[in-house]
Amino acid sequence: MMKHGLWLALPLLALGACATGGEDDAVSAGSAATRTAAAELRNASGAGVARASVEELEDSVRVRVEASGLPQGAYGVHVHTTGACDAPAFTTAGPHWNPTGQQHGKDNPQGMHKGDLPNLLVGADGTGSFEYTIAGASLSGGPNPMLDADGAAVVVHQSADDYRTDPSGNSGNRIACGVLG
Ligand code: ZN
C-alpha cells in the first residue's frame, strides 16, 4: 500500500511543477523591456534613509517613495537625469529629468519637468511616503524613457520644493540619492 501511494503522488507533483514553470515563462517572455526598477536612497554618510520604486504603466510611470530614516520635515524629491550618486553632494545625478525641455515646477507657467514629484512629508518617526504618476513617460522605449543609456536617479533635497522656481524649486542641497536599477 505504501509503495502504491508514493507512485501515485509523484506524477501529480511533476504535473504541478510543469504548470507553474510554464506560467513563469509566459510572463517573462511578455515583459522583455524594463517594467519596474527601484533605488535605495542613501545620505552623504552612506546610510539608507528612503526607498523609491517605479513601475511602467500605459503611457505613464508610477513612482513610489518611502522614507525610513529622515528627520521630520518636508523634502523636495525629484527624478534626476543621470544614474549616478557620488557622495557627498550627489551632483553627478545631474539636473531634474527633463526630456521635454521645460522649466521646473507644476506651478510654473513654463513647467514642468517630467522628473518633478510631490514633496515628501516625513513625520516624527522618520517615515513618510507618496505615490505619484508621471504622465507621458516610460521606463524604456517610447519618446520619453526614464531609464535611457545613462539611467536615472532619485534625489531628496534638504528642504521643500516650492513647485515654481527654476531649476529645482528652491529645495536646496541634495541630501540623499539612489540610482534606479
Ligand atoms: Zn524640476
XYZ file of C-alpha atoms and ligand atoms in Angstrom:
182
model
C 0.000 0.000 0.000
C 2.759 2.450 0.897
C 4.561 1.942 -2.416
C 1.416 2.461 -4.459
C 0.657 5.702 -2.644
C 4.121 7.055 -3.396
C 3.953 6.220 -7.096
C 0.590 7.885 -7.407
C 1.834 11.073 -5.734
C 4.937 11.585 -7.872
C 3.234 12.198 -11.249
C 0.916 14.723 -9.584
C 3.865 16.682 -8.177
C 5.590 16.643 -11.543
C 2.472 17.966 -13.267
C 2.176 20.808 -10.742
C 5.790 21.851 -11.267
C 5.380 21.894 -15.065
C 2.277 24.087 -14.924
C 3.972 26.648 -12.651
C 7.091 26.803 -14.807
C 5.023 27.383 -17.934
C 3.245 30.387 -16.440
C 6.509 31.976 -15.317
C 7.989 31.596 -18.799
C 4.947 33.233 -20.382
C 5.171 36.248 -18.019
C 8.879 36.908 -18.566
C 8.583 36.481 -22.344
C 5.897 39.171 -22.428
C 7.959 41.716 -20.461
C 11.361 41.704 -22.139
C 11.641 45.517 -21.726
C 12.112 47.067 -18.287
C 8.807 47.480 -16.471
C 9.930 48.130 -12.885
C 13.003 49.472 -11.121
C 13.925 50.517 -7.601
C 16.513 52.555 -5.726
C 17.856 52.594 -2.186
C 18.430 56.258 -1.282
C 21.493 56.854 0.875
C 22.627 60.012 2.636
C 26.129 61.533 2.440
C 27.423 59.080 5.081
C 26.036 56.102 3.189
C 23.074 55.336 5.462
C 19.851 54.206 3.782
C 17.118 56.772 4.502
C 14.467 56.100 1.840
C 13.466 53.786 -0.955
C 11.989 54.554 -4.370
C 10.284 52.239 -6.826
C 9.000 52.918 -10.325
C 6.564 50.939 -12.427
C 5.758 51.476 -16.090
C 2.044 51.655 -16.850
C 0.374 52.511 -20.147
C 1.988 55.830 -21.274
C 2.925 56.687 -17.673
C 5.293 55.773 -14.860
C 4.095 55.336 -11.280
C 6.644 56.419 -8.676
C 6.516 55.440 -5.013
C 8.900 56.950 -2.448
C 9.074 55.778 1.159
C 11.232 57.412 3.814
C 12.563 55.227 6.595
C 15.085 57.399 8.378
C 14.795 61.130 7.648
C 14.366 63.932 10.209
C 10.804 65.270 10.443
C 10.031 67.756 7.682
C 9.053 68.321 4.054
C 11.550 67.483 1.330
C 11.745 68.115 -2.388
C 12.183 64.833 -4.276
C 12.896 64.523 -7.981
C 13.924 62.045 -10.636
C 17.327 63.243 -11.894
C 18.618 62.635 -15.383
C 21.732 60.521 -14.702
C 22.039 57.275 -12.783
C 24.974 58.320 -10.590
C 25.056 59.220 -6.882
C 28.528 60.295 -5.786
C 28.506 61.443 -2.157
C 28.549 63.840 -0.500
C 26.986 66.382 -2.921
C 25.361 63.941 -5.386
C 25.857 66.428 -8.245
C 26.704 63.526 -10.601
C 22.961 62.756 -10.743
C 22.685 65.835 -12.983
C 19.637 68.104 -13.220
C 15.994 67.074 -12.966
C 14.955 64.599 -15.651
C 13.583 66.917 -18.360
C 13.252 65.210 -21.760
C 10.669 67.770 -22.954
C 12.858 70.850 -22.258
C 10.539 72.671 -19.838
C 11.145 74.672 -16.679
C 10.777 73.425 -13.127
C 7.557 73.011 -11.216
C 3.875 72.301 -11.674
C 3.010 75.907 -10.661
C 5.457 77.403 -13.202
C 3.718 78.567 -16.427
C 6.684 77.111 -18.375
C 6.694 73.927 -16.291
C 7.104 71.197 -15.541
C 9.965 68.670 -15.642
C 9.000 65.025 -16.145
C 11.108 64.301 -13.058
C 9.201 66.675 -10.758
C 7.495 64.905 -7.861
C 5.440 65.956 -4.817
C 7.186 66.890 -1.585
C 7.939 64.016 0.770
C 6.341 64.665 4.173
C 8.190 62.919 6.984
C 6.737 62.549 10.475
C 8.401 62.444 13.879
C 9.004 58.697 13.475
C 11.174 59.295 10.382
C 8.710 57.732 7.952
C 6.515 59.121 5.200
C 5.597 58.205 1.641
C 3.872 59.259 -1.540
C 2.781 57.717 -4.792
C 2.671 59.795 -7.962
C 2.106 59.048 -11.641
C 4.246 60.773 -14.301
C 2.133 61.105 -17.440
C 3.594 60.705 -20.933
C 6.611 58.700 -19.831
C 8.020 55.185 -19.903
C 10.903 53.339 -18.295
C 12.300 52.167 -21.633
C 11.285 52.708 -25.244
C 8.941 55.443 -26.452
C 9.748 59.173 -26.765
C 10.479 59.817 -23.048
C 12.250 56.837 -21.469
C 13.387 57.436 -17.886
C 15.971 54.633 -17.931
C 17.883 55.713 -21.040
C 21.563 54.908 -21.683
C 22.832 56.797 -18.611
C 19.970 55.730 -16.354
C 18.268 57.883 -13.741
C 18.462 58.625 -10.017
C 16.011 59.715 -7.331
C 17.268 62.569 -5.144
C 15.963 64.028 -1.857
C 16.758 67.725 -1.283
C 17.230 69.427 2.089
C 14.018 71.472 2.032
C 10.580 71.604 0.436
C 10.059 72.253 -3.267
C 8.036 75.431 -3.968
C 6.843 73.838 -7.255
C 7.680 77.014 -9.163
C 11.292 78.247 -9.003
C 13.506 77.065 -11.854
C 15.544 74.859 -11.870
C 14.815 72.985 -8.630
C 12.093 74.684 -6.610
C 14.456 76.305 -4.065
C 14.777 72.923 -2.410
C 18.442 73.360 -1.530
C 21.259 70.856 -1.319
C 20.918 67.195 -2.194
C 20.851 65.100 0.985
C 20.146 61.592 -0.307
C 20.374 59.812 -3.641
C 19.688 56.412 -5.174
C 20.335 55.017 -8.642
C 17.307 53.332 -10.223
C 18.063 49.832 -11.366
Zn 12.259 70.090 -11.661
